[in-house]
Structure formats: structure tokens, C-alpha cells
Coordinates of C-alpha atoms in Angstrom, one line a residue:
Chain A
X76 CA 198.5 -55.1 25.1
X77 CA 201.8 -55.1 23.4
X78 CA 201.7 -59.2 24.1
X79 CA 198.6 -59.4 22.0
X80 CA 199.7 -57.5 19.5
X81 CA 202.8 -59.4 19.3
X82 CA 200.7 -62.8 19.4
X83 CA 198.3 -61.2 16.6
X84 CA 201.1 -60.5 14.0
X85 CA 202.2 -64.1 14.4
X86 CA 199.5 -66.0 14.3
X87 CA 198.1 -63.1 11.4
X88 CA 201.9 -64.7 9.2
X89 CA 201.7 -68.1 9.9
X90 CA 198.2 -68.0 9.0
X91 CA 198.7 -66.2 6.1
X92 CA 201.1 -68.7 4.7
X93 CA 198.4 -71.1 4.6
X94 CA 196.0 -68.9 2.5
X95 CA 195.8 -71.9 -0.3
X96 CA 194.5 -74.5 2.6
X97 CA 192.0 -71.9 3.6
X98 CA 190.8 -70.9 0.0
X99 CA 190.1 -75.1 -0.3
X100 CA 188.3 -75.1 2.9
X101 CA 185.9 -72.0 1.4
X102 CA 185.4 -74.1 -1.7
X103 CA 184.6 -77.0 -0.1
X104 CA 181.9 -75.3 1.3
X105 CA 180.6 -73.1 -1.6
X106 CA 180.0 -76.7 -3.2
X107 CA 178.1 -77.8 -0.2
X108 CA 176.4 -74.9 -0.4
X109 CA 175.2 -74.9 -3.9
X110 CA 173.7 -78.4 -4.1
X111 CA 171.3 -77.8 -0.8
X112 CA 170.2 -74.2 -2.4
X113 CA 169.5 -76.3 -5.8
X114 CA 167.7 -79.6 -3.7
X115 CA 165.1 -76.3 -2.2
X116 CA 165.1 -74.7 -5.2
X117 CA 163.7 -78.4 -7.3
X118 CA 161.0 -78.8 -4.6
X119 CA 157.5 -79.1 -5.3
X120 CA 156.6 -76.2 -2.7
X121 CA 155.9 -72.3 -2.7
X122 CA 156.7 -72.3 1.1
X123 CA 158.2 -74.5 3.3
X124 CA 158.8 -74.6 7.2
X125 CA 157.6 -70.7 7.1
X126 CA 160.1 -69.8 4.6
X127 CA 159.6 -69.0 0.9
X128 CA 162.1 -70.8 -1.4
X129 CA 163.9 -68.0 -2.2
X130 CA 164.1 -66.9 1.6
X131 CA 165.5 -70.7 2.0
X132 CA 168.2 -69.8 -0.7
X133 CA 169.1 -67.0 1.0
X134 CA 169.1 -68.3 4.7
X135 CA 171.9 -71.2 4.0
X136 CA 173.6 -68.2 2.2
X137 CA 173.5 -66.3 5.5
X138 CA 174.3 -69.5 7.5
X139 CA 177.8 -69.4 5.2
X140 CA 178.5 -66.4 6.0
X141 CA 177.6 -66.2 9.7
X142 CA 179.7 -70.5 9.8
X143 CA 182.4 -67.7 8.3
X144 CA 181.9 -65.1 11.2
X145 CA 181.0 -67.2 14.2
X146 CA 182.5 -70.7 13.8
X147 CA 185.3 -70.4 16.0
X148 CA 185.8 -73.9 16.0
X149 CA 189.5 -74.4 18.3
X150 CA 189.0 -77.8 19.0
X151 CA 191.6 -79.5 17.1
X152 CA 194.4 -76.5 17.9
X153 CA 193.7 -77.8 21.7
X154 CA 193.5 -81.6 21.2
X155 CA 196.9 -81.1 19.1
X156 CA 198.4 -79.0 21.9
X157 CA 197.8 -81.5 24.6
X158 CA 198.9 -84.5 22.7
X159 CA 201.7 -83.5 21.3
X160 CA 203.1 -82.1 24.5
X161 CA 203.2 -78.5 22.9
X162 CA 201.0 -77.1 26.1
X163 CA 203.9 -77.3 28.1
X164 CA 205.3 -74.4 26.1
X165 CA 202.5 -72.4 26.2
X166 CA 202.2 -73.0 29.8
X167 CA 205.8 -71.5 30.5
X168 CA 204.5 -68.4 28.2
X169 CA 204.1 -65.2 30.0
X170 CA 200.2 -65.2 28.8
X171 CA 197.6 -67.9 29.2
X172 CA 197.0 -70.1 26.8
X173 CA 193.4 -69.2 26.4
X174 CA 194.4 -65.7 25.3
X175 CA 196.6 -67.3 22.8
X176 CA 194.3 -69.6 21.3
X177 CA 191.6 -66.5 21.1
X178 CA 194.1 -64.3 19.1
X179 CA 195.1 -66.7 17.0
X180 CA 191.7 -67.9 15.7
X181 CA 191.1 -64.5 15.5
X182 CA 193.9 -64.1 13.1
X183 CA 192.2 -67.0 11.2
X184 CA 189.1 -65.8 10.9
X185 CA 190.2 -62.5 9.1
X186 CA 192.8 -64.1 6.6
X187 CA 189.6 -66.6 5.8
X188 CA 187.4 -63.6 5.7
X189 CA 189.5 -62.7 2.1
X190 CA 188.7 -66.0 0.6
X191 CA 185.3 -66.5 2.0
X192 CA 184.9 -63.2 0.2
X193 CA 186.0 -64.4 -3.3
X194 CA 183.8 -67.7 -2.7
X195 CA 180.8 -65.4 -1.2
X196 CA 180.7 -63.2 -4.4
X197 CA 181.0 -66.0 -6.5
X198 CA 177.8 -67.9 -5.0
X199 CA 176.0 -64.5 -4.7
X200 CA 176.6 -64.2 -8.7
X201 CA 174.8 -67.4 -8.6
X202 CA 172.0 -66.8 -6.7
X203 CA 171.3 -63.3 -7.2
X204 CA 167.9 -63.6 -9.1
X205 CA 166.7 -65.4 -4.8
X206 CA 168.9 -63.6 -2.8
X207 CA 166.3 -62.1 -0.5
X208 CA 167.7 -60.5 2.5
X209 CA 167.1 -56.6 3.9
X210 CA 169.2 -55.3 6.5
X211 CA 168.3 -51.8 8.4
X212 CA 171.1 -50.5 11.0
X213 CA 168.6 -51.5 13.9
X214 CA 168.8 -55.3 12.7
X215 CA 173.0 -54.5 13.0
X216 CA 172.8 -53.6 16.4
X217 CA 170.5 -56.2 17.4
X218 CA 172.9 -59.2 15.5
X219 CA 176.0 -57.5 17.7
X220 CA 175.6 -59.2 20.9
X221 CA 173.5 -62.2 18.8
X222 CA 176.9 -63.0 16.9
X223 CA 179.2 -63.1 19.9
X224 CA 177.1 -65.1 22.3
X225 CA 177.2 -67.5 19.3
X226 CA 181.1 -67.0 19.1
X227 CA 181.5 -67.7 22.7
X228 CA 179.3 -70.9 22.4
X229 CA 181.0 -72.5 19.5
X230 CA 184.6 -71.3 21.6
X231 CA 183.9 -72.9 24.7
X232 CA 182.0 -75.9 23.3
X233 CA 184.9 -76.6 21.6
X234 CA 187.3 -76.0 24.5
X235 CA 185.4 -77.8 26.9
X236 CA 185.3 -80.6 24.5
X237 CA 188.3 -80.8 23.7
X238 CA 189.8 -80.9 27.2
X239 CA 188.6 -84.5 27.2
X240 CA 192.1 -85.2 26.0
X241 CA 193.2 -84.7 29.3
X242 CA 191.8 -87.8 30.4
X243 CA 191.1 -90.1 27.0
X244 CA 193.5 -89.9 24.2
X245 CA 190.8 -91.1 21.6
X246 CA 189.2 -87.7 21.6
X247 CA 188.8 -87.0 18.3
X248 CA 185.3 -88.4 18.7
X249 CA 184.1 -85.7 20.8
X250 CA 184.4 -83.6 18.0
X251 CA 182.6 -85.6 15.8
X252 CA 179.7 -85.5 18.3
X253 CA 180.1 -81.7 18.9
X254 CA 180.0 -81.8 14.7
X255 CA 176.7 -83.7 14.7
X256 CA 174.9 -81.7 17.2
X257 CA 175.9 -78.4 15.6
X258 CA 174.8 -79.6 12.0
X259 CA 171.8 -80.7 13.3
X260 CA 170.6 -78.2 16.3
X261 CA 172.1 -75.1 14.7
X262 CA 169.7 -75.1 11.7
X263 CA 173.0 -75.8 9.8
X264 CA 171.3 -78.7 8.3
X265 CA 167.6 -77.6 8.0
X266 CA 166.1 -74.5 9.6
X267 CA 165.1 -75.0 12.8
X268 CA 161.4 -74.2 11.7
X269 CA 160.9 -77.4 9.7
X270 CA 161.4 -80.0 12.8
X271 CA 158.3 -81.2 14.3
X272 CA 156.2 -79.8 16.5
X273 CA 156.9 -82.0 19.6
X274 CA 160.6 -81.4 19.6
X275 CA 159.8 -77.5 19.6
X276 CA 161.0 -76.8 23.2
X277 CA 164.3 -79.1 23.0
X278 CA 165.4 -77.8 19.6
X279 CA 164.7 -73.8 20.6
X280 CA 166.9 -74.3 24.7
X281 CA 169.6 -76.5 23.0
X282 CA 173.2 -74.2 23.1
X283 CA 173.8 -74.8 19.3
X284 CA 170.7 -72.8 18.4
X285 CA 172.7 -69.8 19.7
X286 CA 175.1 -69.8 17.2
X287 CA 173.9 -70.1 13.7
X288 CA 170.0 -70.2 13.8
X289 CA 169.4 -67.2 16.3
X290 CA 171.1 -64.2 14.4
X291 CA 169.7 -66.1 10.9
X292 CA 166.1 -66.0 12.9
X293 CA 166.5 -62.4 13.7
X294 CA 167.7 -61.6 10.5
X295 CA 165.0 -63.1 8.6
X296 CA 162.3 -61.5 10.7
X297 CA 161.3 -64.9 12.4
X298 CA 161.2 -64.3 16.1
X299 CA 159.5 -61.0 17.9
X300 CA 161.7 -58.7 20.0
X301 CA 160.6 -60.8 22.8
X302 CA 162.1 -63.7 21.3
X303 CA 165.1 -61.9 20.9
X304 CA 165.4 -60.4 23.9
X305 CA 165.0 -64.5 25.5
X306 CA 167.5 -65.4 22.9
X307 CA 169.8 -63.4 24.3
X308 CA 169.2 -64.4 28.2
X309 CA 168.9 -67.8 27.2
X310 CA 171.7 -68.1 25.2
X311 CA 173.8 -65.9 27.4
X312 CA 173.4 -68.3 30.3
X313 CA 174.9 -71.1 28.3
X314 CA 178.2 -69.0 27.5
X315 CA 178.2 -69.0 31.2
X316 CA 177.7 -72.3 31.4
X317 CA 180.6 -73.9 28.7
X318 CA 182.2 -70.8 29.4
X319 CA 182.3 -72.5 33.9
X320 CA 182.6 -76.1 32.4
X321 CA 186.2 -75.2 30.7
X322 CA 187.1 -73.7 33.4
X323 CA 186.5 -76.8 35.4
X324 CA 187.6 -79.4 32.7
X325 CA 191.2 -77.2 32.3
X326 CA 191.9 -77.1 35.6
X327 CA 191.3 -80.2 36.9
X328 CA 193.0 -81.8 33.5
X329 CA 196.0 -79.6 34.0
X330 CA 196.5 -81.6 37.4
X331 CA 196.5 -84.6 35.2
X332 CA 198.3 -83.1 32.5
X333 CA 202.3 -84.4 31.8
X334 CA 204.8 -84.4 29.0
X335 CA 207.9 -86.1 28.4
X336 CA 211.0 -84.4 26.7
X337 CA 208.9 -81.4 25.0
Chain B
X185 CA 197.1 -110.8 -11.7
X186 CA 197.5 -113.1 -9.4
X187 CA 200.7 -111.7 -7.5
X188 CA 198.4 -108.7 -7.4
X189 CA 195.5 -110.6 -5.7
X190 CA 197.7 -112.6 -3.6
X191 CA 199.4 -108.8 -2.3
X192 CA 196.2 -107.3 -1.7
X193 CA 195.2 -110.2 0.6
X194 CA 197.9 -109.7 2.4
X195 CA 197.4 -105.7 3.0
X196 CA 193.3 -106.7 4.1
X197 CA 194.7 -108.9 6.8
X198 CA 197.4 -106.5 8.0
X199 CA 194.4 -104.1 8.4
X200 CA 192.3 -106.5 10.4
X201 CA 195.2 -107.4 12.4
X202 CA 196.0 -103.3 12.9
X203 CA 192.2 -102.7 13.8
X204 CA 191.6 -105.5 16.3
X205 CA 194.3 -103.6 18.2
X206 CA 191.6 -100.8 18.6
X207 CA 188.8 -102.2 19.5
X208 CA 186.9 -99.5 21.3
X209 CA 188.3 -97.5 18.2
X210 CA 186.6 -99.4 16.4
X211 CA 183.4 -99.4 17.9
X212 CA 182.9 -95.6 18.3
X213 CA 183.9 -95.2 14.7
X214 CA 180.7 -97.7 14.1
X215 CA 178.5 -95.6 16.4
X216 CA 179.6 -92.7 14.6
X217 CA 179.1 -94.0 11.2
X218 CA 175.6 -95.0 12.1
X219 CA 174.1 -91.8 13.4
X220 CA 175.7 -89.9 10.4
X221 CA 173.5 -92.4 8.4
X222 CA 170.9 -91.4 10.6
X223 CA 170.8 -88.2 10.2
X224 CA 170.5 -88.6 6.2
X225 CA 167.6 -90.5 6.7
X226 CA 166.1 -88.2 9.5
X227 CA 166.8 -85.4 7.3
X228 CA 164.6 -87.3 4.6
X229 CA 162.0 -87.3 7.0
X230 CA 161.6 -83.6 7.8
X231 CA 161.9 -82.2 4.5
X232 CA 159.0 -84.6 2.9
X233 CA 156.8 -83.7 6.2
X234 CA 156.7 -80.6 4.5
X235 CA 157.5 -81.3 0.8
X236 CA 155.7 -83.8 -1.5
X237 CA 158.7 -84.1 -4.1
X238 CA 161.9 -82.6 -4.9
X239 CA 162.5 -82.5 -8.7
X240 CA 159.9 -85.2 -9.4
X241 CA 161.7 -87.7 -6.9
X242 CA 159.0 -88.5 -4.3
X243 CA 160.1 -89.5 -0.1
X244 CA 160.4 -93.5 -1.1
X245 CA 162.5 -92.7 -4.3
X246 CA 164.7 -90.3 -2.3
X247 CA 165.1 -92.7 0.6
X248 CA 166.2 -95.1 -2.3
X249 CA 168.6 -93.2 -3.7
X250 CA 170.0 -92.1 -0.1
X251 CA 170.4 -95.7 0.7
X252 CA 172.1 -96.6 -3.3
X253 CA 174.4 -93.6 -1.9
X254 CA 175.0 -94.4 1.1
X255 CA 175.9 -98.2 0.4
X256 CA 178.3 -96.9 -2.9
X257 CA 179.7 -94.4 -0.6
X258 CA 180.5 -97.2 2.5
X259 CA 182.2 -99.2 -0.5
X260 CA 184.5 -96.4 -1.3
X261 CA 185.1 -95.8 2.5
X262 CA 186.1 -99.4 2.8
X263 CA 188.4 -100.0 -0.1
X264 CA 189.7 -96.9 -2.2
X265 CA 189.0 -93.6 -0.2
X266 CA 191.2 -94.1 2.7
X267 CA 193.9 -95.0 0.4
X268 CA 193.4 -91.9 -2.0
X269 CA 192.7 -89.7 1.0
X270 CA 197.2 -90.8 2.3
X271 CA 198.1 -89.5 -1.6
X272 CA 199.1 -85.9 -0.4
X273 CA 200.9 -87.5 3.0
X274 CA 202.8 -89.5 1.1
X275 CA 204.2 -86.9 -1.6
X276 CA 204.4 -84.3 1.4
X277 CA 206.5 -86.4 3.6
X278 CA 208.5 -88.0 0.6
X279 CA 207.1 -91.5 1.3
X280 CA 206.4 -91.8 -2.6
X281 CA 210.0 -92.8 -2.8
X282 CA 209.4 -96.1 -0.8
X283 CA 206.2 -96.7 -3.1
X284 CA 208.1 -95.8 -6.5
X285 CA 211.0 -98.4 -5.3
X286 CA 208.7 -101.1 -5.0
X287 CA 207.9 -104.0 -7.6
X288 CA 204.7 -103.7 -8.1
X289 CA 202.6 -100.9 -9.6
X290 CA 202.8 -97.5 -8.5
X291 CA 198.9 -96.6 -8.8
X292 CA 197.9 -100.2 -7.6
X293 CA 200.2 -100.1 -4.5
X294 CA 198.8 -96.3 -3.3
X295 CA 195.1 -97.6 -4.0
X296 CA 195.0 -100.8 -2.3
X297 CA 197.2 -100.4 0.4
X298 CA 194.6 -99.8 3.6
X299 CA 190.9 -101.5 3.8
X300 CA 188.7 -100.3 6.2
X301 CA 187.2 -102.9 8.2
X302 CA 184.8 -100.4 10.8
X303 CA 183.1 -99.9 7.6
X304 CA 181.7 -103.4 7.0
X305 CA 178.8 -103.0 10.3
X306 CA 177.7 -100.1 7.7
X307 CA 178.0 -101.8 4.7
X308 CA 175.7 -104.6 5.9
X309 CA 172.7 -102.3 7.1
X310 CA 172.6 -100.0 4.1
X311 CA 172.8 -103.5 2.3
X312 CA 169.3 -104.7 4.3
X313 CA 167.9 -101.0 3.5
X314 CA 168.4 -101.2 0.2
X315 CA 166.8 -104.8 -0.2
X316 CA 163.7 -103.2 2.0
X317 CA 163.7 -99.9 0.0
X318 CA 163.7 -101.6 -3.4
X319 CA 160.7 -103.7 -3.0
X320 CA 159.1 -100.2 -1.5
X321 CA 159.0 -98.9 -4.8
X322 CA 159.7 -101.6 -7.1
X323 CA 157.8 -104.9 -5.8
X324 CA 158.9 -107.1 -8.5
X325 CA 162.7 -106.6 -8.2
X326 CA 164.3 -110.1 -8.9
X327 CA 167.9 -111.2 -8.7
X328 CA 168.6 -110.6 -12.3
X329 CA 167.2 -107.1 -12.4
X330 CA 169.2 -106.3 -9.4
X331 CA 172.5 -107.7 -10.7
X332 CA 172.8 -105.0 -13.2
X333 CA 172.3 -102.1 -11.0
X334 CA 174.7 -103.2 -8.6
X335 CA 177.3 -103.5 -11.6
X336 CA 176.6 -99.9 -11.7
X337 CA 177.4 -99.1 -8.3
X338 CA 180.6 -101.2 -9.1
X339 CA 181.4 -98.8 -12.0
X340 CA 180.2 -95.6 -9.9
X341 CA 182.7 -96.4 -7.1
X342 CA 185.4 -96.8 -9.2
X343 CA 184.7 -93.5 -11.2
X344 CA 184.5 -91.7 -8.2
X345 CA 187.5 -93.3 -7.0
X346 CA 189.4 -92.0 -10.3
X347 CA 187.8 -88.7 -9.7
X348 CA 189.2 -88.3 -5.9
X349 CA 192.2 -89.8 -7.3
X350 CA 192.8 -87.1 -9.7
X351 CA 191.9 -84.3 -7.3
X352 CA 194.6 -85.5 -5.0
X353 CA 197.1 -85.6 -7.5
X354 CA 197.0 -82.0 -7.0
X355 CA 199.5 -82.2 -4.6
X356 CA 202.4 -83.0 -7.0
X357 CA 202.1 -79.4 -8.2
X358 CA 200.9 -78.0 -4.5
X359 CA 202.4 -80.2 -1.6
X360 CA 201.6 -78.1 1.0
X361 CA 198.0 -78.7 0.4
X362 CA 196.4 -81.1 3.2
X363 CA 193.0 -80.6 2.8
X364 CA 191.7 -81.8 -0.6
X365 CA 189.5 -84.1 1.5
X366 CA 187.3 -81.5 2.0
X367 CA 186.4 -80.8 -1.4
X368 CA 186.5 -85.1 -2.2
X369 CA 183.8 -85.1 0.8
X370 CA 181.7 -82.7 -0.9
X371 CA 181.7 -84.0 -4.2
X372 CA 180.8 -87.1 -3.0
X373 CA 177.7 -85.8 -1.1
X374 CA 176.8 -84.3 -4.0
X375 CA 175.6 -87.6 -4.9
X376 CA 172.8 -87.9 -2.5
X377 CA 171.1 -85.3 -4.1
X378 CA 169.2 -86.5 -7.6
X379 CA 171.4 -85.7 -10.7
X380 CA 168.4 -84.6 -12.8
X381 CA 167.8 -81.8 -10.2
X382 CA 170.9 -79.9 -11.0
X383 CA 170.4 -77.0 -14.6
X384 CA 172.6 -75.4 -16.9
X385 CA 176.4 -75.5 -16.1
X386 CA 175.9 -77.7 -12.3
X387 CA 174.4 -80.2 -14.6
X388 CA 177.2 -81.1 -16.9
X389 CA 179.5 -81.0 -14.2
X390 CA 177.3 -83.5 -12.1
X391 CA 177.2 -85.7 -15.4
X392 CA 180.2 -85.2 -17.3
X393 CA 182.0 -85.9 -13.3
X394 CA 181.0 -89.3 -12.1
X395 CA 178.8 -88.3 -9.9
X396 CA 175.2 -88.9 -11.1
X397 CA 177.2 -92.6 -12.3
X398 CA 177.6 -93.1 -8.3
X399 CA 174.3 -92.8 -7.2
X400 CA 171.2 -91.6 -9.5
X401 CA 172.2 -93.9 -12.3
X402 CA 172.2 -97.3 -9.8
X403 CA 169.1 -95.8 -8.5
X404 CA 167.5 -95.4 -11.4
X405 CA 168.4 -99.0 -12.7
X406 CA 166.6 -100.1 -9.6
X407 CA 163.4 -98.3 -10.1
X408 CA 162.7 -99.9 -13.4
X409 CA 163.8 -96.2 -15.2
X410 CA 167.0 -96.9 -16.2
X411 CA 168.1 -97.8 -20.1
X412 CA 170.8 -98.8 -22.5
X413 CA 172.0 -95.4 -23.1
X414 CA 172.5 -94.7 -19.2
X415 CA 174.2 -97.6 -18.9
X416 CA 176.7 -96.6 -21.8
X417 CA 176.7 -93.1 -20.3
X418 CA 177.8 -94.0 -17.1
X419 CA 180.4 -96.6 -18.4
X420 CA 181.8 -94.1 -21.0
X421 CA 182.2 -91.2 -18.4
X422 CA 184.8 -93.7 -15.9
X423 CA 186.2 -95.1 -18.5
X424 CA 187.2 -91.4 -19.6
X425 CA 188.0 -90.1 -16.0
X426 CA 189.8 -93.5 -15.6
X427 CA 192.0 -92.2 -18.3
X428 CA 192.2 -88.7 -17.3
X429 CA 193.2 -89.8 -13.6
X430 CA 196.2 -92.0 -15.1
X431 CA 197.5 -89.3 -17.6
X432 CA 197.9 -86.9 -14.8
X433 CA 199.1 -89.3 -12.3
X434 CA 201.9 -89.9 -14.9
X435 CA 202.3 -86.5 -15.3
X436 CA 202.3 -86.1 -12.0
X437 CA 204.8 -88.4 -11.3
X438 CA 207.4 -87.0 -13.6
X439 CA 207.2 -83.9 -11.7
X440 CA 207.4 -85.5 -8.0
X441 CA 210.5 -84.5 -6.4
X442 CA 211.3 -86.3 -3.0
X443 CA 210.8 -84.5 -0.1
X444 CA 212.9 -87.1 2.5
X445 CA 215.7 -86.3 0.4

């Protein structure tokens, strides 16, 4: 315990001394954000994909927030560690490295949480006349284990990804694909309602829809307690799944793994 | 001028020589490039299977003004943006002082400097889908009611390249600030959407900003809408950012203190 903690205050300082970097990664966003909400907003439509407009404005609000939450996204932090030679330090450390890469996008994710609030209120300002979203303490409960299966998806995806470096030095574009797929099969992009018919079963197994669109479903009253309850198997079996292939890709990389003068 | 053309020929065929090296680099960047383009157009797709317009602009209109975006953006992502996008490294790691030494032109020499060669594959298909697109909507598109729209997307590059330029020059007053590419990447997809779709405050910055000038303008030019006040609109804006962008650089430059040293 007392090695977290000491892990936690670290990561929580150095993290904190780049609050400017993260307040420009919030904006960056918020701008994004804006100019899909005013593309739904100009269309011709009362409802679309299920959703009314308002309902769309407020579900790419929610996506920000739960991107905020649940994008744990580590895969440059490992790529960097493994290139550089810098694993080899953490690998002499008296705790994995696992646990310190958890902790310390932990850390990350509340400093962000400060700027993503100044950025959050200042869309909400915006959009309060659509904001359309009603939350009860049973819909809490049920997000709970919703929002950390999708944690543990984008974690391992990541880490399992980026473990590639091991064996291929031009990795970077793994995360470009792992980028792709989540804009795409997360609802990021466009909720996972509007796609056609014939990709139904694809789009609703896929991991990604785990992270983003399954809480957002749930939250908007889009899938039956059924559903959810699926969700959860369904997406709980992929956790397992990224959560045995990192495993697999770490080990057998670490065999592979050397470093020169670090 | 012509020391200035003869230097930038030089730095386009040290960037061919330096990417040849990386072939399959090269290649997977291209892949890369063209689902991302994909995905615009798939996007398109979807939305109008459920939409019949989005602020007036009907699926072959937007398609259009994907692809005008799409082809101005691959220009930038060619020639100026990579070269903008090394600003901050070079004031953060005190490499402005090698620039600064040099005989040639500051500005010139930090906006020219790297060309982008895996961008060219791109450049050529958005090239054939904006000849197809075109004649979608506007059958009786000729070469001399083409030229002037592409002028446009000449003038709508550079503004946005004087934009981004100005944006980076944040990092005279904040060097530890890497990420400014974030927001430049935004901005610049701000431009696929139409610029008539935006109200009240987001409009003036879409217009007053180069960024309806980098896309909605061209497009606009292209679908037989476009006028003589747009075209002096779109001119007057870069020419004001242009200016803008070099009174801060200056300013920015008085300010710069090396960081090697």
C-alpha cells in the first residue's frame, strides 16, 4: 500500500506540472465537440438513428465526459518505455510495471478531471437549452461496473497493442489502428444506432462498443435490462480476453526485450 | 526569389532522399492516410441514410465539400503543416538559434524546410474525387471555371497555414507546451463541416478565421454559388491573418530566449 501511495503522489506532481498541456488537450476536444453538436443540430431531421436531436447533443456531450472518465489510453507511456530503454528501470523496481502504469494514469485522469471540468461547464453553458439527460441512483449503480469494463478494455487494448514494440519498432501505427477502430466502433464517431442494419451483430460484439457506447446506451435508455445484463457478460469476457493477450504479448516480449547502457 | 526557389528544391529532395529510406514507413502511413479518408466519406454515408440535408447542403454537396477539404487539407499536410507543427520543437530545444543564424529568412526557412512526400498517393485520389464529384453536381464544370476555385484552395491553404502558424507561436510565451497540434487538428476539421451551418458567435470565428476560406468557399466556387464578394472575403481575411501571423512571429521572436544556451 505504502508503495502505491508513494507511486500516486509522484505521478499526482509530475502530472500536475503539466496542467497547461492537459487544459490544451480538453480544448482541443471542446472544439471537436462543438462543431459535431452544431452539424446534428443544422440537419433536416426531428429524429435520427432513434435519437431526437437534442438527445444527439446531449449523447456526444456524455461521450466527452465518459472519453474523460474511461479513456485510459497508456499506449504511448508503454511504447516510450520500451524504446527508450526506460523499462529496464521499472523492471529493477520493487513493483510491477503494470501497477505503475495503472497509478499513474490514474493520477492523470484526476488532474484532467479539473480542466475537463472548466471545459465541461463551458460547453454545458452552450448547450443548455438541448442538454437532455436524467440520471436516477439505479442508472449510477448500473453505469459502475458498465464504466470499468470499459476502463479495463481501453487499458488492455492499449497495452496489448502497444507490446508490439517488442517485436517491431514502427509501432506507432498500431495505435493509429486502435484509434480508428475506437472512433468508429465505440459510437465515438456516430452512435452506434445509425449504422446499417446488416452490420448490426458485428458493430454490437466488437470490444470498443464496451467502452464508450454501452454506458452512453444505458444512460440514454437504449437497451432493456437484458441488454445490459449481456453487455456486461459480453463485454466482461473481452477484459478477459485483452486482459490474457497482454499477458501473453508481455511475457513473451520481455524474453525478447534488451537495452543497452540505460 | 530565385535563391529562395533554388533552396527549397534542395530541402524537397532531401525529403525524398530521407523517405525512400523508410519505405514500409512510407507505405503504412499511405494505408493509414487512406482509411482515415475513408472513414470521412463512410461517415457521409451513414448520416444521409438517415438525413436528407444538413443546413441546406444535400449528400452530393457534402461529399463535395469533404473532398475540396480533404484535398486542401493533403496540400497543407504535404507542404506547410509538418513544418509549422516542429515550431514549438525548435524553440523548446533551442534549435531557433541555428535557424536565426542562417542567411535566409527566418519565417521562410521554419515553413519550407520538410515536404511530405507519403502525402502525394492522397493528394492524387482526392484529386480524381474531386474531378468525379464536380461533374456530380455541376455537369458543365469547364477548365476555366475550375481554375478559379482552385486559386481559392491556394489562398485557403495558405490562410490556414498563417493561422496554425500563429497558434504555434504560442510557444515563445509558453515553451513547455507540446501539444498545440491538437487544437491546429481541430481547427482544421472544422472545415469539413459547411461554414454557413455555424450561428451567432461560432460563425464569426469560422469566418473571420480562415476556415470557411479553406473549404466552403472553394466548394462553393465549384458549385456555381460562389461570387465576387466571396472571393474578396476570403482574400481579405489571409491577407489579414497573414499579417497578424508575422506581427506576432516578430514579436515573438524578440522575446525568444535560447534554450541550448
Amino acid at each position: 500500500m505504502r508503495k502505491t501511495i508513494t507511486i500516486l503522489k509522484t505521478s499526482l506532481m509530475e502530472i500536475f506540472a503539466e496542467k497547461e498541456i492537459l487544459l490544451i488537450w480538453s480544448l482541443a476536444e471542446g472544439i471537436g465537440l462543438i462543431s459535431v453538436m452544431v452539424a446534428w443540430l443544422a440537419s433536416d431531421q426531428a429524429v435520427i438513428g432513434g435519437y431526437t436531436k437534442s438527445e444527439l447533443v446531449s449523447y456526444y456531450f456524455i461521450i466527452y465526459l465518459f472519453t474523460q472518465i474511461i479513456g485510459w489510453w497508456v499506449f504511448w507511456d508503454v511504447r516510450e518505455a520500451i524504446m527508450s530503454g526506460k523499462l529496464s528501470n521499472y523492471l529493477l523496481k520493487p513493483f510491477s510495471f503494470i501497477r505503475y502504469l495503472f497509478i499513474h494514469e490514474f493520477s492523470y485522469k484526476v488532474i484532467n478531471m479539473v480542466t475537463n471540468i472548466v471545459v465541461g461547464i463551458i460547453i454545458m453553458i452552450a448547450i443548455k437549452d438541448y442538454l437532455v439527460i436524467s440520471i436516477d441512483p439505479a442508472t449510477i449503480l448500473k453505469l459502475i461496473p458498465a464504466i470499468l469494463i470499459g476502463i479495463g478494455i481501453n487499458f488492455l487494448t492499449h497495452f496489448s497493442f502497444a507490446c508490439v514494440t517488442f517485436f517491431w519498432t514502427e509501432s506507432h501505427f498500431m495505435a493509429d489502428f486502435h484509434w480508428i477502430a475506437s472512433m468508429v466502433l465505440s459510437g465515438s464517431m456516430i452512435p452506434l444506432s445509425l449504422f446499417p442494419k446488416v452490420l448490426e451483430k458485428i458493430i454490437y460484439l466488437n470490444p470498443f462498443r464496451f467502452t464508450f457506447s454501452l454506458p452512453a446506451e444505458l444512460l440514454f435508455g437504449k437497451i432493456t435490462g437484458q441488454e445490459y445484463i449481456s453487455g456486461l457478460l459480453v463485454g466482461s469476457f473481452w477484459v478477459l480476453f485483452f486482459g490474457f493477450l497482454s499477458l501473453i504479448m508481455w511475457k513473451v516480449g520481455l524474453r525478447k526485450y534488451s537495452s543497452f547502457g540505460s | 526569389m530565385l535563391r529562395y526557389l533554388k533552396l527549397y528544391r534542395s530541402f524537397i529532395k532531401n525529403c525524398l532522399i530521407r523517405e525512400m529510406e523508410f519505405r514500409l514507413n512510407f507505405f503504412i502511413r499511405t494505408i493509414i492516410y487512406f482509411v482515415w479518408a475513408s472513414l470521412a466519406y463512410a461517415g457521409i454515408f451513414i448520416i444521409y441514410s438517415h438525413v436528407n440535408t444538413i443546413g441546406n447542403w444535400d449528400k452530393e454537396e457534402m461529399l463535395l465539400l469533404v473532398t475540396v477539404a480533404g484535398f486542401a487539407n493533403t496540400i497543407h499536410k504535404a507542404t506547410l503543416y509538418p513544418n509549422v507543427n516542429e515550431i514549438p520543437r525548435y524553440i523548446r530545444e533551442g534549435k531557433m538559434d541555428f535557424v536565426l543564424s542562417m542567411p535566409v529568412d527566418a519565417r521562410f526557412l521554419v515553413s519550407t524546410r520538410y515536404f511530405k512526400f507519403e502525402q502525394i498517393p492522397r493528394l492524387l485520389v482526392y484529386l480524381l474525387l474531386l474531378i468525379k464529384f464536380t461533374f456530380d453536381v455541376n455537369p458543365h464544370t469547364n477548365i476555366t471555371t475550375a481554375i478559379l476555385p482552385l486559386i481559392l484552395i491556394l489562398i485557403g491553404v495558405f490562410g490556414m497555414y498563417c493561422l496554425l502558424f500563429t497558434i504555434s507561436c504560442i510557444v515563445f510565451w509558453k515553451p513547455r507546451i507540446w501539444n498545440l497540434f491538437a487544437i491546429i487538428n481541430e481547427i482544421e476539421n472544422l472545415a469539413d463541416r459547411p461554414s454557413d451551418i455555424f450561428r451567432g458567435l461560432l460563425w464569426f470565428v469560422v469566418n473571420l478565421l480562415p476556415i470557411a476560406a479553406f473549404a466552403t468557399i472553394p466548394t462553393k466556387f465549384l458549385l456555381g454559388e460562389g461570387n465576387i464578394n466571396l472571393f474578396f472575403s476570403s482574400v481579405l481575411v489571409v491577407s489579414v491573418v497573414f499579417i497578424l501571423s508575422q506581427m506576432i512571429w516578430k514579436w515573438g521572436l524578440k522575446r525568444y530566449e535560447s534554450a541550448s544556451s
